[in-house]
Amino acid sequence: VEVFSDLMWGGLVSYRVLARKLYFFFCLIIFILGHGLDMNYSELTDMERVFIFVCRSFNYLGGMLQLLIRFVLLCVADIRGGQIVRTCRVPLPRFICSMKEICFLFLAVFLICMCSLE
């Protein structure tokens, strides 16, 4: 078992974990840069406004679309697999019962709200 786990972490698994962490860190840096200049819009130059627009667009497209695609794929997989749970007589995919997935769903809804307010 130890040899197998060493092989896994030495190859594919460590690459995926590292890639996800680097993507998260990159998105965090873009978020900080895009919201760090948010002082007074009347005092910003055109170049600073374009920079803020590009950073915020990346955040919304990179974060929101990733969450929505994840949500749709999990929904389709549960519906095809027949994994439906009834909550208050409402049929829901089984993955909705996970607190982690509920948090991801709320995050996607909040990102959609923030995007519509921009």
mmCIF file of C-alpha atoms in Angstrom:
data_model
loop_
_atom_site.group_PDB
_atom_site.id
_atom_site.type_symbol
_atom_site.label_atom_id
_atom_site.label_comp_id
_atom_site.label_asym_id
_atom_site.label_seq_id
_atom_site.Cartn_x
_atom_site.Cartn_y
_atom_site.Cartn_z
ATOM 1 C CA VAL A 1 0.000 0.000 0.000
ATOM 2 C CA GLU A 2 2.812 2.389 0.836
ATOM 3 C CA VAL A 3 4.560 1.761 -2.482
ATOM 4 C CA PHE A 4 1.297 2.327 -4.362
ATOM 5 C CA SER A 5 0.595 5.629 -2.591
ATOM 6 C CA ASP A 6 4.183 6.778 -3.186
ATOM 7 C CA LEU A 7 3.765 6.002 -6.875
ATOM 8 C CA MET A 8 0.476 7.888 -7.035
ATOM 9 C CA TRP A 9 1.787 10.998 -5.247
ATOM 10 C CA GLY A 10 4.988 10.898 -7.235
ATOM 11 C CA GLY A 11 3.126 11.011 -10.517
ATOM 12 C CA LEU A 12 -0.331 12.074 -11.534
ATOM 13 C CA VAL A 13 -1.928 12.947 -8.206
ATOM 14 C CA SER A 14 0.744 15.393 -7.091
ATOM 15 C CA TYR A 15 0.582 17.165 -10.471
ATOM 16 C CA ARG A 16 -3.202 17.632 -10.271
ATOM 17 C CA VAL A 17 -3.117 18.852 -6.676
ATOM 18 C CA LEU A 18 -0.313 21.274 -7.465
ATOM 19 C CA ALA A 19 -2.092 22.526 -10.599
ATOM 20 C CA ARG A 20 -5.320 23.182 -8.656
ATOM 21 C CA LYS A 21 -3.468 25.026 -5.903
ATOM 22 C CA LEU A 22 -1.560 27.148 -8.413
ATOM 23 C CA TYR A 23 -4.787 27.995 -10.269
ATOM 24 C CA PHE A 24 -6.431 28.982 -6.973
ATOM 25 C CA PHE A 25 -3.425 31.150 -6.035
ATOM 26 C CA PHE A 26 -3.427 32.780 -9.493
ATOM 27 C CA CYS A 27 -7.170 33.554 -9.200
ATOM 28 C CA LEU A 28 -6.602 34.995 -5.738
ATOM 29 C CA ILE A 29 -3.850 37.302 -7.023
ATOM 30 C CA ILE A 30 -6.070 38.453 -9.919
ATOM 31 C CA PHE A 31 -8.933 39.070 -7.465
ATOM 32 C CA ILE A 32 -6.699 41.184 -5.203
ATOM 33 C CA LEU A 33 -5.350 43.167 -8.144
ATOM 34 C CA GLY A 34 -8.825 43.758 -9.572
ATOM 35 C CA HIS A 35 -10.322 44.955 -6.312
ATOM 36 C CA GLY A 36 -7.277 46.751 -4.936
ATOM 37 C CA LEU A 37 -7.711 49.717 -7.283
ATOM 38 C CA ASP A 38 -11.378 50.149 -6.388
ATOM 39 C CA MET A 39 -11.089 53.579 -4.804
ATOM 40 C CA ASN A 40 -13.028 56.248 -6.634
ATOM 41 C CA TYR A 41 -14.035 55.563 -10.225
ATOM 42 C CA SER A 42 -14.010 59.244 -11.172
ATOM 43 C CA GLU A 43 -10.282 59.462 -10.337
ATOM 44 C CA LEU A 44 -9.199 56.369 -12.303
ATOM 45 C CA THR A 45 -7.543 56.615 -15.694
ATOM 46 C CA ASP A 46 -8.863 54.689 -18.686
ATOM 47 C CA MET A 47 -6.013 52.187 -18.453
ATOM 48 C CA GLU A 48 -6.803 51.457 -14.783
ATOM 49 C CA ARG A 49 -10.481 50.957 -15.633
ATOM 50 C CA VAL A 50 -9.582 48.511 -18.407
ATOM 51 C CA PHE A 51 -7.266 46.660 -16.012
ATOM 52 C CA ILE A 52 -10.045 46.394 -13.394
ATOM 53 C CA PHE A 53 -12.488 45.204 -16.070
ATOM 54 C CA VAL A 54 -10.106 42.506 -17.310
ATOM 55 C CA CYS A 55 -9.330 41.273 -13.781
ATOM 56 C CA ARG A 56 -12.970 41.139 -12.746
ATOM 57 C CA SER A 57 -14.008 39.490 -16.013
ATOM 58 C CA PHE A 58 -11.374 36.813 -15.454
ATOM 59 C CA ASN A 59 -12.644 36.249 -11.914
ATOM 60 C CA TYR A 60 -16.254 35.929 -12.979
ATOM 61 C CA LEU A 61 -15.584 33.805 -16.048
ATOM 62 C CA GLY A 62 -12.897 31.663 -14.410
ATOM 63 C CA GLY A 63 -14.714 31.098 -11.133
ATOM 64 C CA MET A 64 -18.372 31.228 -12.018
ATOM 65 C CA LEU A 65 -18.184 29.143 -15.175
ATOM 66 C CA GLN A 66 -16.084 26.501 -13.435
ATOM 67 C CA LEU A 67 -18.682 26.212 -10.663
ATOM 68 C CA LEU A 68 -21.622 26.159 -13.069
ATOM 69 C CA ILE A 69 -20.041 23.512 -15.306
ATOM 70 C CA ARG A 70 -19.275 21.401 -12.216
ATOM 71 C CA PHE A 71 -22.873 21.774 -11.041
ATOM 72 C CA VAL A 72 -24.329 20.792 -14.431
ATOM 73 C CA LEU A 73 -22.022 17.769 -14.821
ATOM 74 C CA LEU A 74 -22.842 16.461 -11.335
ATOM 75 C CA CYS A 75 -26.563 17.034 -11.975
ATOM 76 C CA VAL A 76 -26.482 15.134 -15.260
ATOM 77 C CA ALA A 77 -24.470 12.266 -13.737
ATOM 78 C CA ASP A 78 -26.904 11.877 -10.838
ATOM 79 C CA ILE A 79 -29.973 12.054 -13.079
ATOM 80 C CA ARG A 80 -28.539 9.475 -15.494
ATOM 81 C CA GLY A 81 -27.555 7.224 -12.596
ATOM 82 C CA GLY A 82 -30.999 7.509 -11.043
ATOM 83 C CA GLN A 83 -29.599 8.969 -7.835
ATOM 84 C CA ILE A 84 -32.512 11.234 -6.965
ATOM 85 C CA VAL A 85 -33.442 12.257 -3.425
ATOM 86 C CA ARG A 86 -36.801 13.735 -2.461
ATOM 87 C CA THR A 87 -36.679 16.642 -0.047
ATOM 88 C CA CYS A 88 -40.069 18.147 0.867
ATOM 89 C CA ARG A 89 -41.533 16.306 -2.135
ATOM 90 C CA VAL A 90 -39.050 18.013 -4.463
ATOM 91 C CA PRO A 91 -36.806 15.654 -6.468
ATOM 92 C CA LEU A 92 -33.161 16.710 -6.210
ATOM 93 C CA PRO A 93 -29.910 15.131 -7.429
ATOM 94 C CA ARG A 94 -28.098 13.247 -4.666
ATOM 95 C CA PHE A 95 -24.982 15.432 -4.707
ATOM 96 C CA ILE A 96 -27.060 18.347 -3.360
ATOM 97 C CA CYS A 97 -27.189 16.536 0.004
ATOM 98 C CA SER A 98 -23.475 17.217 0.515
ATOM 99 C CA MET A 99 -22.647 20.370 2.492
ATOM 100 C CA LYS A 100 -19.620 20.959 0.261
ATOM 101 C CA GLU A 101 -21.794 21.013 -2.859
ATOM 102 C CA ILE A 102 -24.343 23.301 -1.206
ATOM 103 C CA CYS A 103 -21.520 25.746 -0.414
ATOM 104 C CA PHE A 104 -20.328 25.581 -4.035
ATOM 105 C CA LEU A 105 -23.884 26.265 -5.200
ATOM 106 C CA PHE A 106 -24.203 29.303 -2.905
ATOM 107 C CA LEU A 107 -20.816 30.558 -4.101
ATOM 108 C CA ALA A 108 -21.976 30.318 -7.718
ATOM 109 C CA VAL A 109 -25.218 32.157 -6.889
ATOM 110 C CA PHE A 110 -23.298 34.912 -5.089
ATOM 111 C CA LEU A 111 -20.885 35.264 -8.023
ATOM 112 C CA ILE A 112 -23.848 35.591 -10.399
ATOM 113 C CA CYS A 113 -25.328 38.294 -8.145
ATOM 114 C CA MET A 114 -22.022 40.151 -7.927
ATOM 115 C CA CYS A 115 -21.580 39.965 -11.688
ATOM 116 C CA SER A 116 -25.050 41.363 -12.279
ATOM 117 C CA LEU A 117 -24.343 44.261 -9.886
ATOM 118 C CA GLU A 118 -21.105 45.213 -11.657
#
